C-alpha atoms as a PDB file:
ATOM      1  CA  MET A   1     101.189 108.526 158.311  1.00  0.00           C
ATOM      2  CA  LYS A   2      98.127 109.125 160.949  1.00  0.00           C
ATOM      3  CA  GLU A   3      96.714 111.371 158.219  1.00  0.00           C
ATOM      4  CA  LYS A   4      96.625 108.387 154.761  1.00  0.00           C
ATOM      5  CA  ILE A   5      95.769 106.006 157.861  1.00  0.00           C
ATOM      6  CA  LEU A   6      92.512 108.221 158.824  1.00  0.00           C
ATOM      7  CA  ASP A   7      91.593 108.683 155.773  1.00  0.00           C
ATOM      8  CA  LYS A   8      91.946 105.553 154.599  1.00  0.00           C
ATOM      9  CA  ALA A   9      90.323 104.093 157.113  1.00  0.00           C
ATOM     10  CA  THR A  10      86.876 106.260 156.529  1.00  0.00           C
ATOM     11  CA  ASP A  11      87.158 106.026 153.071  1.00  0.00           C
ATOM     12  CA  MET A  12      87.248 101.273 154.042  1.00  0.00           C
ATOM     13  CA  PHE A  13      84.186 102.296 157.138  1.00  0.00           C
ATOM     14  CA  LEU A  14      82.145 104.115 154.511  1.00  0.00           C
ATOM     15  CA  THR A  15      82.803 101.956 152.044  1.00  0.00           C
ATOM     16  CA  LEU A  16      82.301  98.625 153.399  1.00  0.00           C
ATOM     17  CA  GLY A  17      81.208  98.946 157.208  1.00  0.00           C
ATOM     18  CA  PHE A  18      82.703  99.641 160.198  1.00  0.00           C
ATOM     19  CA  LYS A  19      82.135  95.611 161.675  1.00  0.00           C
ATOM     20  CA  SER A  20      83.336  94.454 158.280  1.00  0.00           C
ATOM     21  CA  VAL A  21      87.004  96.092 157.676  1.00  0.00           C
ATOM     22  CA  THR A  22      89.519  94.827 160.097  1.00  0.00           C
ATOM     23  CA  MET A  23      93.260  96.649 161.120  1.00  0.00           C
ATOM     24  CA  ASP A  24      94.285  93.570 158.555  1.00  0.00           C
ATOM     25  CA  ASP A  25      92.701  94.435 156.377  1.00  0.00           C
ATOM     26  CA  LEU A  26      93.358  98.249 156.239  1.00  0.00           C
ATOM     27  CA  ALA A  27      97.106  97.109 156.377  1.00  0.00           C
ATOM     28  CA  HIS A  28      96.845  95.190 152.915  1.00  0.00           C
ATOM     29  CA  GLU A  29      95.290  98.263 150.975  1.00  0.00           C
ATOM     30  CA  MET A  30      98.131 100.032 152.746  1.00  0.00           C
ATOM     31  CA  GLY A  31     100.516  98.233 151.520  1.00  0.00           C
ATOM     32  CA  ILE A  32     102.008  98.706 155.701  1.00  0.00           C
ATOM     33  CA  SER A  33     102.100  96.676 159.232  1.00  0.00           C
ATOM     34  CA  LYS A  34      99.070  96.274 161.648  1.00  0.00           C
ATOM     35  CA  LYS A  35     102.530  97.344 163.349  1.00  0.00           C
ATOM     36  CA  THR A  36     102.715 101.027 161.850  1.00  0.00           C
ATOM     37  CA  ILE A  37      98.528 101.462 162.091  1.00  0.00           C
ATOM     38  CA  TYR A  38      98.752 100.477 165.952  1.00  0.00           C
ATOM     39  CA  ALA A  39     101.296 103.542 166.043  1.00  0.00           C
ATOM     40  CA  HIS A  40      99.197 105.723 165.956  1.00  0.00           C
ATOM     41  CA  PHE A  41      95.842 103.862 166.368  1.00  0.00           C
ATOM     42  CA  GLU A  42      96.127 101.883 169.826  1.00  0.00           C
ATOM     43  CA  ASN A  43      92.499  99.770 168.702  1.00  0.00           C
ATOM     44  CA  LYS A  44      90.241  99.541 166.220  1.00  0.00           C
ATOM     45  CA  THR A  45      87.957 101.420 168.390  1.00  0.00           C
ATOM     46  CA  LYS A  46      89.937 104.498 169.016  1.00  0.00           C
ATOM     47  CA  LEU A  47      90.172 104.054 164.352  1.00  0.00           C
ATOM     48  CA  VAL A  48      86.586 104.314 164.113  1.00  0.00           C
ATOM     49  CA  GLU A  49      86.100 107.151 167.071  1.00  0.00           C
ATOM     50  CA  THR A  50      88.643 109.853 165.425  1.00  0.00           C
ATOM     51  CA  SER A  51      87.604 108.323 161.733  1.00  0.00           C
ATOM     52  CA  THR A  52      83.961 109.945 162.472  1.00  0.00           C
ATOM     53  CA  LEU A  53      84.988 112.711 164.554  1.00  0.00           C
ATOM     54  CA  GLU A  54      86.734 114.391 161.450  1.00  0.00           C
ATOM     55  CA  LEU A  55      84.330 112.595 159.574  1.00  0.00           C
ATOM     56  CA  PHE A  56      81.171 114.958 160.949  1.00  0.00           C
ATOM     57  CA  GLU A  57      83.425 117.865 161.286  1.00  0.00           C
ATOM     58  CA  VAL A  58      84.159 117.823 157.761  1.00  0.00           C
ATOM     59  CA  ILE A  59      80.283 117.373 156.521  1.00  0.00           C
ATOM     60  CA  SER A  60      79.839 120.118 159.837  1.00  0.00           C
ATOM     61  CA  LYS A  61      82.003 122.265 158.536  1.00  0.00           C
ATOM     62  CA  GLY A  62      79.971 121.871 155.018  1.00  0.00           C
ATOM     63  CA  ILE A  63      77.002 122.807 156.178  1.00  0.00           C
ATOM     64  CA  ASP A  64      78.129 125.713 157.912  1.00  0.00           C
ATOM     65  CA  THR A  65      79.115 126.815 154.883  1.00  0.00           C
ATOM     66  CA  ILE A  66      76.254 126.203 152.435  1.00  0.00           C
ATOM     67  CA  CYS A  67      74.351 128.167 155.554  1.00  0.00           C
ATOM     68  CA  SER A  68      76.739 131.315 155.191  1.00  0.00           C
ATOM     69  CA  LEU A  69      75.103 131.149 151.418  1.00  0.00           C
ATOM     70  CA  GLN A  70      71.668 131.707 152.296  1.00  0.00           C
ATOM     71  CA  LYS A  71      70.513 130.808 149.186  1.00  0.00           C
ATOM     72  CA  ASN A  72      66.650 130.199 149.511  1.00  0.00           C
ATOM     73  CA  PRO A  73      65.502 127.785 152.226  1.00  0.00           C
ATOM     74  CA  ILE A  74      64.012 125.088 149.825  1.00  0.00           C
ATOM     75  CA  GLU A  75      66.907 125.016 148.644  1.00  0.00           C
ATOM     76  CA  GLU A  76      69.632 124.566 150.851  1.00  0.00           C
ATOM     77  CA  LEU A  77      68.206 122.013 151.832  1.00  0.00           C
ATOM     78  CA  TYR A  78      68.551 120.055 148.920  1.00  0.00           C
ATOM     79  CA  GLU A  79      71.914 120.917 148.771  1.00  0.00           C
ATOM     80  CA  ILE A  80      72.758 119.670 152.376  1.00  0.00           C
ATOM     81  CA  LYS A  81      71.393 117.092 151.681  1.00  0.00           C
ATOM     82  CA  LYS A  82      73.395 115.879 148.467  1.00  0.00           C
ATOM     83  CA  PHE A  83      76.351 117.116 150.215  1.00  0.00           C
ATOM     84  CA  ALA A  84      75.839 115.435 152.961  1.00  0.00           C
ATOM     85  CA  MET A  85      74.782 112.539 150.726  1.00  0.00           C
ATOM     86  CA  ARG A  86      79.138 112.495 148.882  1.00  0.00           C
ATOM     87  CA  HIS A  87      80.530 112.160 151.547  1.00  0.00           C
ATOM     88  CA  LEU A  88      78.835 109.354 152.691  1.00  0.00           C
ATOM     89  CA  LYS A  89      79.072 107.476 149.740  1.00  0.00           C
ATOM     90  CA  ASP A  90      75.315 106.911 149.609  1.00  0.00           C
ATOM     91  CA  GLU A  91      75.580 105.781 152.899  1.00  0.00           C
ATOM     92  CA  LYS A  92      76.257 102.059 151.172  1.00  0.00           C
ATOM     93  CA  ALA A  93      77.853 100.705 153.224  1.00  0.00           C
ATOM     94  CA  SER A  94      75.001 102.139 156.349  1.00  0.00           C
ATOM     95  CA  PRO A  95      77.685 103.951 158.930  1.00  0.00           C
ATOM     96  CA  GLN A  96      75.036 104.910 161.069  1.00  0.00           C
ATOM     97  CA  TYR A  97      73.126 102.085 161.801  1.00  0.00           C
ATOM     98  CA  GLN A  98      76.232  99.515 162.256  1.00  0.00           C
ATOM     99  CA  LEU A  99      77.794 102.702 164.765  1.00  0.00           C
ATOM    100  CA  GLN A 100      74.598 101.860 166.369  1.00  0.00           C
ATOM    101  CA  LYS A 101      74.887  98.458 166.709  1.00  0.00           C
ATOM    102  CA  TYR A 102      79.016  98.054 167.098  1.00  0.00           C
ATOM    103  CA  TYR A 103      79.874 100.196 168.248  1.00  0.00           C
ATOM    104  CA  PRO A 104      77.038 102.361 170.399  1.00  0.00           C
ATOM    105  CA  ARG A 105      78.756 104.386 173.193  1.00  0.00           C
ATOM    106  CA  ILE A 106      80.236 106.575 169.788  1.00  0.00           C
ATOM    107  CA  HIS A 107      77.238 106.190 168.073  1.00  0.00           C
ATOM    108  CA  LYS A 108      75.678 108.051 170.956  1.00  0.00           C
ATOM    109  CA  THR A 109      78.504 110.498 170.885  1.00  0.00           C
ATOM    110  CA  MET A 110      77.963 111.116 166.928  1.00  0.00           C
ATOM    111  CA  ARG A 111      74.057 111.800 167.459  1.00  0.00           C
ATOM    112  CA  LYS A 112      74.583 114.088 170.755  1.00  0.00           C
ATOM    113  CA  LYS A 113      75.915 116.084 168.106  1.00  0.00           C
ATOM    114  CA  GLN A 114      74.462 115.682 164.653  1.00  0.00           C
ATOM    115  CA  PHE A 115      71.426 116.869 167.067  1.00  0.00           C
ATOM    116  CA  GLU A 116      72.969 120.204 168.264  1.00  0.00           C
ATOM    117  CA  LEU A 117      74.333 120.625 164.688  1.00  0.00           C
ATOM    118  CA  MET A 118      71.021 120.363 162.371  1.00  0.00           C
ATOM    119  CA  GLN A 119      69.310 122.079 165.989  1.00  0.00           C
ATOM    120  CA  ASN A 120      70.921 125.317 164.711  1.00  0.00           C
ATOM    121  CA  CYS A 121      70.564 124.190 160.755  1.00  0.00           C
ATOM    122  CA  VAL A 122      66.813 123.756 160.638  1.00  0.00           C
ATOM    123  CA  VAL A 123      65.675 126.360 162.671  1.00  0.00           C
ATOM    124  CA  ASP A 124      67.785 129.429 160.746  1.00  0.00           C
ATOM    125  CA  ASN A 125      66.209 127.143 157.684  1.00  0.00           C
ATOM    126  CA  LEU A 126      62.662 127.573 159.602  1.00  0.00           C
ATOM    127  CA  LYS A 127      63.004 131.018 160.878  1.00  0.00           C
ATOM    128  CA  ARG A 128      64.072 131.854 156.584  1.00  0.00           C
ATOM    129  CA  GLY A 129      61.582 130.285 155.063  1.00  0.00           C
ATOM    130  CA  MET A 130      58.421 132.077 157.475  1.00  0.00           C
ATOM    131  CA  GLU A 131      59.737 134.909 156.800  1.00  0.00           C
ATOM    132  CA  LEU A 132      60.162 134.740 153.080  1.00  0.00           C
ATOM    133  CA  GLY A 133      56.566 134.287 153.255  1.00  0.00           C
ATOM    134  CA  ILE A 134      57.501 130.295 151.884  1.00  0.00           C
ATOM    135  CA  TYR A 135      56.983 128.372 154.757  1.00  0.00           C
ATOM    136  CA  ARG A 136      54.208 128.338 156.650  1.00  0.00           C
ATOM    137  CA  SER A 137      53.388 131.126 159.713  1.00  0.00           C
ATOM    138  CA  SER A 138      52.048 129.200 162.250  1.00  0.00           C
ATOM    139  CA  LEU A 139      54.894 126.539 162.168  1.00  0.00           C
ATOM    140  CA  ASN A 140      56.151 125.326 165.807  1.00  0.00           C
ATOM    141  CA  ILE A 141      59.819 125.902 164.890  1.00  0.00           C
ATOM    142  CA  ASN A 142      60.832 123.486 167.907  1.00  0.00           C
ATOM    143  CA  PHE A 143      59.029 120.518 167.443  1.00  0.00           C
ATOM    144  CA  ILE A 144      59.690 120.841 162.900  1.00  0.00           C
ATOM    145  CA  ALA A 145      63.465 120.688 163.794  1.00  0.00           C
ATOM    146  CA  ARG A 146      63.407 117.778 166.460  1.00  0.00           C
ATOM    147  CA  ILE A 147      60.842 115.775 164.516  1.00  0.00           C
ATOM    148  CA  TYR A 148      62.449 116.561 161.187  1.00  0.00           C
ATOM    149  CA  PHE A 149      66.507 115.205 163.005  1.00  0.00           C
ATOM    150  CA  THR A 150      63.859 112.195 164.489  1.00  0.00           C
ATOM    151  CA  GLY A 151      63.424 111.035 160.755  1.00  0.00           C
ATOM    152  CA  VAL A 152      65.710 111.513 159.049  1.00  0.00           C
ATOM    153  CA  THR A 153      68.123 109.214 161.710  1.00  0.00           C
ATOM    154  CA  SER A 154      65.244 106.386 161.945  1.00  0.00           C
ATOM    155  CA  ILE A 155      64.921 106.156 158.655  1.00  0.00           C
ATOM    156  CA  LYS A 156      68.521 105.638 158.504  1.00  0.00           C
ATOM    157  CA  ASP A 157      67.332 101.991 160.571  1.00  0.00           C
ATOM    158  CA  HIS A 158      67.336  98.950 158.398  1.00  0.00           C
ATOM    159  CA  THR A 159      65.324  97.092 160.139  1.00  0.00           C
ATOM    160  CA  LEU A 160      62.527  99.987 159.380  1.00  0.00           C
ATOM    161  CA  PHE A 161      62.956 100.522 156.492  1.00  0.00           C
ATOM    162  CA  PRO A 162      64.844  96.960 154.530  1.00  0.00           C
ATOM    163  CA  GLU A 163      67.506  98.637 151.590  1.00  0.00           C
ATOM    164  CA  ASP A 164      66.716  96.414 148.677  1.00  0.00           C
ATOM    165  CA  GLU A 165      63.369  98.023 148.854  1.00  0.00           C
ATOM    166  CA  PHE A 166      64.190 101.539 149.983  1.00  0.00           C
ATOM    167  CA  PRO A 167      66.714 102.811 148.670  1.00  0.00           C
ATOM    168  CA  ILE A 168      69.092 104.930 150.635  1.00  0.00           C
ATOM    169  CA  SER A 169      69.068 108.074 147.693  1.00  0.00           C
ATOM    170  CA  GLN A 170      65.450 107.690 147.232  1.00  0.00           C
ATOM    171  CA  LEU A 171      64.557 107.495 150.276  1.00  0.00           C
ATOM    172  CA  MET A 172      66.331 111.218 151.173  1.00  0.00           C
ATOM    173  CA  ASP A 173      64.120 111.760 148.547  1.00  0.00           C
ATOM    174  CA  ASP A 174      60.941 110.906 149.802  1.00  0.00           C
ATOM    175  CA  TYR A 175      61.815 111.806 153.025  1.00  0.00           C
ATOM    176  CA  LEU A 176      62.685 115.528 152.105  1.00  0.00           C
ATOM    177  CA  GLU A 177      60.241 115.800 149.528  1.00  0.00           C
ATOM    178  CA  TYR A 178      57.850 114.479 152.710  1.00  0.00           C
ATOM    179  CA  HIS A 179      59.356 117.387 155.537  1.00  0.00           C
ATOM    180  CA  LEU A 180      59.188 120.570 152.991  1.00  0.00           C
ATOM    181  CA  ARG A 181      55.084 119.638 151.973  1.00  0.00           C
ATOM    182  CA  GLY A 182      54.291 119.447 155.213  1.00  0.00           C
ATOM    183  CA  ILE A 183      55.715 123.134 156.092  1.00  0.00           C
ATOM    184  CA  VAL A 184      55.277 124.921 152.483  1.00  0.00           C
ATOM    185  CA  THR A 185      52.842 127.963 151.938  1.00  0.00           C
ATOM    186  CA  PRO A 186      51.898 127.349 147.792  1.00  0.00           C
ATOM    187  CA  GLU A 187      54.188 130.084 147.123  1.00  0.00           C
ATOM    188  CA  GLY A 188      56.789 127.335 148.221  1.00  0.00           C
ATOM    189  CA  ARG A 189      55.301 123.998 146.945  1.00  0.00           C
ATOM    190  CA  ASN A 190      55.779 126.443 143.492  1.00  0.00           C
ATOM    191  CA  ILE A 191      59.944 126.549 144.436  1.00  0.00           C
ATOM    192  CA  LEU A 192      59.686 123.088 145.872  1.00  0.00           C
ATOM    193  CA  ASN A 193      57.668 121.289 142.486  1.00  0.00           C
ATOM    194  CA  GLU A 194      60.633 122.670 140.866  1.00  0.00           C
ATOM    195  CA  ILE A 195      63.229 121.322 142.816  1.00  0.00           C
ATOM    196  CA  ILE A 196      62.155 118.018 142.194  1.00  0.00           C
ATOM    197  CA  HIS A 197      60.966 118.674 138.738  1.00  0.00           C
ATOM    198  CA  SER A 198      64.778 120.110 137.456  1.00  0.00           C
ATOM    199  CA  ASN A 199      65.811 116.856 139.763  1.00  0.00           C
ATOM    200  CA  HIS A 200      64.345 114.325 138.252  1.00  0.00           C
ATOM    201  CA  GLU A 201      65.656 115.895 134.376  1.00  0.00           C
END
């Protein structure tokens, strides 16, 4: 039952937002009593925390699997973006933003975990791209990896990028293209243009 509650809660949090979903909503949606939920999770904060950690693990494993395929580094970044967006339901309810606003302690923990995961992944991606000659050889890897993480997390700030003006899936595509155009060689640019072209078809 605990897993079922967690799955349904995660689904509702991502669709409607961490703030919007109450324990009553969850109980009603599942056709169970609130008492049943509280038997597994002492309060909503604990449920939010467990839900975000579980989701992080799923996304983390998925990213590891994508990275282990050793695809072309440019293609790899697009695959990771697609995978993450699918699991975050295109971030329709701005989960990151709501987490930061209403559950700052959980958000801080998650941000640290995200940074460590992305740092390893992006550093490896940059090194391989440079070895293959599709990223410029003069890149400062540590700087690029950190600025990439900063950008990916900052574009989720709705005060900077209001949703009605910047739909999240388009925003992610624009940011990824912006990041890659700054680091590719002419050969890498050809690969990037091909991917962008095929995504638009």
